[in-house]
CSV table of C-alpha atoms in Angstrom, one decimal:
chain,number,residue,atom,x,y,z
W,72,MET,CA,0.1,0.0,0.0
W,73,GLN,CA,1.2,3.4,-1.1
W,74,GLY,CA,1.2,6.6,1.0
W,75,GLU,CA,-1.7,8.9,1.4
W,76,ILE,CA,-2.9,11.0,-1.7
W,77,ILE,CA,-4.3,14.1,-2.3
W,78,PHE,CA,-4.8,15.2,-5.9
W,79,LEU,CA,-7.6,18.0,-6.3
W,80,ILE,CA,-9.0,20.3,-9.1
W,81,SER,CA,-9.7,23.9,-7.7
W,82,LYS,CA,-12.4,26.1,-8.9
W,83,GLY,CA,-9.6,28.0,-10.8
W,84,GLN,CA,-9.0,24.6,-12.7
W,85,ARG,CA,-5.6,24.2,-11.2
W,86,LEU,CA,-4.4,20.6,-10.4
W,87,VAL,CA,-2.9,20.4,-6.7
W,88,PHE,CA,-0.8,17.4,-6.7
W,89,ARG,CA,0.7,15.5,-3.9
W,90,LYS,CA,0.6,11.9,-4.1
W,91,GLU,CA,-1.5,9.2,-5.8
W,92,ARG,CA,-2.4,5.7,-6.6
W,93,ILE,CA,-3.6,5.9,-10.4
W,94,ALA,CA,-4.9,3.9,-13.1
W,95,LEU,CA,-3.2,5.0,-16.3
W,96,ILE,CA,-5.2,3.3,-19.3
W,97,GLY,CA,-6.7,3.8,-22.5
W,98,SER,CA,-7.0,3.1,-26.2
W,99,ARG,CA,-4.5,1.5,-28.3
W,100,GLU,CA,-4.4,3.8,-31.2
W,101,PRO,CA,-4.4,7.2,-29.5
W,102,TYR,CA,-4.2,10.5,-31.6
W,103,ASP,CA,-0.7,11.9,-32.4
W,104,ASN,CA,-1.4,14.8,-29.9
W,105,VAL,CA,-1.6,12.7,-26.8
W,106,VAL,CA,1.1,10.6,-27.3
W,107,LYS,CA,3.8,12.7,-25.9
W,108,LEU,CA,2.1,14.2,-23.1
W,109,SER,CA,1.0,10.8,-21.7
W,110,VAL,CA,4.6,9.7,-21.6
W,111,GLU,CA,5.6,13.1,-20.0
W,112,LEU,CA,2.4,12.7,-17.6
W,113,GLY,CA,3.6,9.2,-16.9
W,114,LYS,CA,7.0,10.4,-15.8
W,115,PHE,CA,5.6,13.5,-13.8
W,116,LEU,CA,3.7,11.1,-11.7
W,117,SER,CA,6.3,8.8,-11.1
W,118,ASP,CA,9.0,11.2,-10.0
W,119,ASN,CA,6.2,12.5,-7.4
W,120,GLU,CA,6.2,9.0,-6.1
W,121,CYS,CA,2.4,7.9,-7.5
W,122,SER,CA,1.9,4.4,-8.0
W,123,GLY,CA,0.6,3.5,-11.5
W,124,PHE,CA,-1.8,0.7,-12.3
W,125,SER,CA,-2.1,-0.3,-16.0
W,126,GLY,CA,-2.7,-3.0,-18.5
W,127,GLY,CA,0.7,-3.3,-20.6
W,128,ALA,CA,-1.3,-3.0,-23.9
W,129,ILE,CA,0.4,-1.2,-26.9
W,130,GLY,CA,-1.0,2.4,-27.1
W,131,MET,CA,-2.1,4.6,-23.8
W,132,ASP,CA,-1.1,1.8,-21.4
W,133,SER,CA,2.6,1.4,-22.7
W,134,HIS,CA,2.7,5.3,-23.2
W,135,PHE,CA,1.9,6.4,-19.6
W,136,MET,CA,4.4,3.7,-18.3
W,137,GLN,CA,7.1,4.1,-20.6
W,138,GLU,CA,9.4,6.2,-18.0
W,139,PHE,CA,7.2,5.0,-15.2
W,140,SER,CA,9.7,3.3,-12.3
W,141,LYS,CA,9.3,-0.1,-12.3
W,142,GLU,CA,9.2,0.2,-8.4
W,143,ASN,CA,5.9,1.6,-8.3
W,144,SER,CA,4.5,0.0,-11.4
W,145,PHE,CA,1.5,-2.4,-11.3
W,146,ILE,CA,0.9,-3.9,-14.8
W,147,ILE,CA,-1.7,-6.3,-14.8
W,148,VAL,CA,-2.1,-8.6,-17.7
W,149,PRO,CA,-5.0,-11.7,-18.2
W,150,GLU,CA,-2.5,-14.2,-18.8
W,151,ARG,CA,1.2,-15.4,-19.0
W,152,LYS,CA,3.1,-15.3,-22.5
W,153,PRO,CA,6.6,-16.3,-23.2
W,154,THR,CA,7.4,-12.5,-23.5
W,155,THR,CA,5.7,-11.3,-20.5
W,156,PRO,CA,8.3,-9.3,-18.2
W,157,LYS,CA,8.8,-10.9,-15.1
W,158,ASN,CA,7.7,-7.8,-13.0
W,159,PHE,CA,4.2,-7.8,-14.4
W,160,ILE,CA,1.3,-9.3,-12.2
W,161,ILE,CA,-0.9,-12.1,-14.0
W,162,TRP,CA,-4.6,-12.1,-13.6
W,163,ASP,CA,-4.5,-15.8,-14.5
W,164,GLU,CA,-2.4,-16.4,-11.5
W,165,LEU,CA,-4.2,-14.4,-9.0
W,166,ASP,CA,-6.0,-16.3,-5.9
W,167,ASN,CA,-9.2,-17.7,-7.0
W,168,SER,CA,-11.2,-15.6,-4.6
W,169,ILE,CA,-9.6,-12.3,-6.1
W,170,LYS,CA,-10.5,-13.6,-9.8
W,171,ILE,CA,-14.1,-14.5,-8.9
W,172,LYS,CA,-14.4,-10.8,-7.2
W,173,SER,CA,-13.0,-9.3,-10.3
W,174,TYR,CA,-15.0,-11.3,-12.6
W,175,LEU,CA,-18.3,-10.5,-10.6
W,176,GLN,CA,-17.1,-6.5,-10.8
W,177,ALA,CA,-16.8,-6.7,-14.4
W,178,LYS,CA,-20.0,-8.4,-14.9
W,179,ARG,CA,-21.9,-5.3,-13.0
W,180,VAL,CA,-20.9,-3.1,-15.9
W,181,CYS,CA,-21.1,-5.7,-18.5
W,182,PRO,CA,-23.9,-8.2,-17.9
W,183,ASP,CA,-23.4,-10.4,-21.0
W,184,ILE,CA,-19.5,-11.2,-20.1
W,185,ASP,CA,-20.6,-14.7,-19.8
W,186,ASN,CA,-21.1,-14.8,-23.5
W,187,ARG,CA,-17.9,-13.2,-24.6
W,188,PRO,CA,-14.7,-15.1,-25.7
W,189,LEU,CA,-12.8,-16.5,-22.6
W,190,TYR,CA,-9.7,-14.1,-23.2
W,191,HIS,CA,-12.3,-11.3,-23.2
W,192,GLN,CA,-13.7,-12.4,-20.1
W,193,LYS,CA,-10.3,-12.2,-18.4
W,194,LEU,CA,-9.5,-8.9,-19.9
W,195,PHE,CA,-12.6,-7.6,-18.7
W,196,ALA,CA,-12.0,-8.9,-15.2
W,197,ARG,CA,-8.4,-7.9,-15.3
W,198,ASN,CA,-9.8,-4.2,-15.8
W,199,SER,CA,-11.4,-4.5,-12.6
W,200,CYS,CA,-8.0,-4.9,-10.7
W,201,GLN,CA,-6.6,-1.9,-12.4
W,202,VAL,CA,-9.2,0.1,-11.0
W,203,LEU,CA,-10.1,-1.6,-7.7
W,204,GLY,CA,-6.4,-2.6,-6.9
W,205,VAL,CA,-4.9,-5.9,-7.4
W,206,ASP,CA,-6.9,-7.5,-4.4
W,207,CYS,CA,-10.0,-5.8,-5.8
W,208,LYS,CA,-10.5,-3.9,-2.1
W,209,THR,CA,-8.3,-1.2,-2.4
W,210,PRO,CA,-9.6,1.2,-5.3
W,211,VAL,CA,-7.4,3.5,-6.9
W,212,ASP,CA,-7.7,7.2,-6.2
W,213,ARG,CA,-8.4,8.1,-9.9
W,214,VAL,CA,-8.4,7.2,-13.3
W,215,ILE,CA,-6.5,9.1,-16.1
W,216,PHE,CA,-6.9,7.6,-19.6
W,217,TRP,CA,-7.4,8.7,-23.2
W,218,ALA,CA,-10.4,6.9,-25.5
W,219,LYS,CA,-13.0,8.5,-27.5
W,220,GLU,CA,-16.1,9.2,-25.5
W,221,SER,CA,-19.4,10.7,-26.5
W,222,LYS,CA,-21.2,13.6,-25.1
W,223,SER,CA,-23.2,11.4,-23.3
W,224,GLY,CA,-20.1,9.8,-21.5
W,225,LEU,CA,-20.2,6.3,-23.6
W,226,VAL,CA,-16.3,5.5,-23.8
W,227,SER,CA,-15.2,3.5,-26.5
W,228,GLY,CA,-13.3,0.2,-26.7
W,229,GLY,CA,-12.3,-2.1,-23.8
W,230,THR,CA,-11.4,0.9,-21.6
W,231,ARG,CA,-15.2,1.5,-21.1
W,232,ILE,CA,-15.2,-1.6,-18.7
W,233,ALA,CA,-12.7,0.0,-16.4
W,234,VAL,CA,-14.0,3.4,-16.4
W,235,ARG,CA,-17.8,2.1,-15.8
W,236,ILE,CA,-16.4,0.5,-12.7
W,237,ALA,CA,-14.4,3.6,-11.6
W,238,ARG,CA,-17.6,5.6,-12.1
W,239,GLU,CA,-19.7,3.0,-10.2
W,240,TYR,CA,-17.4,3.5,-7.1
W,241,ASP,CA,-17.3,7.2,-7.5
W,242,ILE,CA,-13.5,7.4,-8.5
W,243,PRO,CA,-12.5,10.3,-10.5
W,244,CYS,CA,-12.0,9.9,-14.1
W,245,HIS,CA,-10.0,12.2,-16.4
W,246,ASN,CA,-10.1,11.5,-20.2
W,247,LEU,CA,-7.4,13.3,-22.0
W,248,PHE,CA,-9.5,12.9,-25.1
W,249,LYS,CA,-11.5,16.2,-23.9
W,250,PRO,CA,-9.5,19.3,-24.8
W,251,ASP,CA,-10.1,21.0,-21.5
W,252,VAL,CA,-9.1,18.2,-19.6
W,253,ARG,CA,-6.0,17.5,-21.5
W,254,LYS,CA,-5.2,21.3,-20.9
W,255,GLN,CA,-5.3,20.9,-17.2
W,256,PHE,CA,-2.7,18.4,-17.3
W,257,GLU,CA,-0.5,20.0,-19.5
W,258,GLU,CA,-0.4,23.1,-17.2
W,259,MET,CA,-0.1,20.7,-14.5
W,260,ILE,CA,3.2,19.4,-15.7
W,261,GLY,CA,4.5,22.5,-17.6
W,262,TYR,CA,4.1,20.7,-20.9
W,263,LYS,CA,5.3,22.4,-23.9
W,264,ASN,CA,6.1,21.9,-27.6
W,265,LYS,CA,2.5,21.0,-28.2
W,266,PRO,CA,2.0,19.8,-31.6
W,267,ILE,CA,-1.0,21.6,-33.5
W,268,ASN,CA,-3.5,19.0,-34.8
W,269,LEU,CA,-6.7,19.0,-36.5
W,270,PHE,CA,-8.1,16.4,-34.1
W,271,ASP,CA,-7.9,19.5,-31.4
W,272,PHE,CA,-10.7,21.0,-33.5
W,273,MET,CA,-12.4,18.0,-34.5
W,274,GLU,CA,-13.1,16.8,-31.0
W,275,VAL,CA,-15.2,19.7,-29.8
W,276,LEU,CA,-17.3,19.5,-33.1
């Protein structure tokens, strides 16, 4: 268990940062304008002794964790493969009680999980552990992610499972897909050299 955490957004939209356990997840195919930011944001959080919970997938997961310290990284993957790094946490190898808890948590937000392919079931259950802790009893303090999201709050792709679970537990979620949210984090870490991207304008249409 890591230290106490405070991470607040003031009325002036400034992020007041101390320490946090954070789920860092998202789409496998992010827009170019968020890749460099996610790497720098991950490093910033790591340098400030945050703990990062992620899934090891290509795309946002890997970008966020690229420069994150291994000591404070909790990367949870569905099952072991020959190329799986030794420091990764394997959902398939967790205690059965945890696997059952995580599966049931995923089922709350995805009622048809029983009808999904087995690997998808493991992925969704793994997502529970990203948000609720490896033991499914110690939720993260917030979720920072990038995925397309409709105006009604519907998140696209597999990321939606983790975000739905987080929102069920009133865990704050910050989607870097939204220009205003992205700007807050850019200001927090002093991010510069922002690329001008047509998608910045398309996102708000």
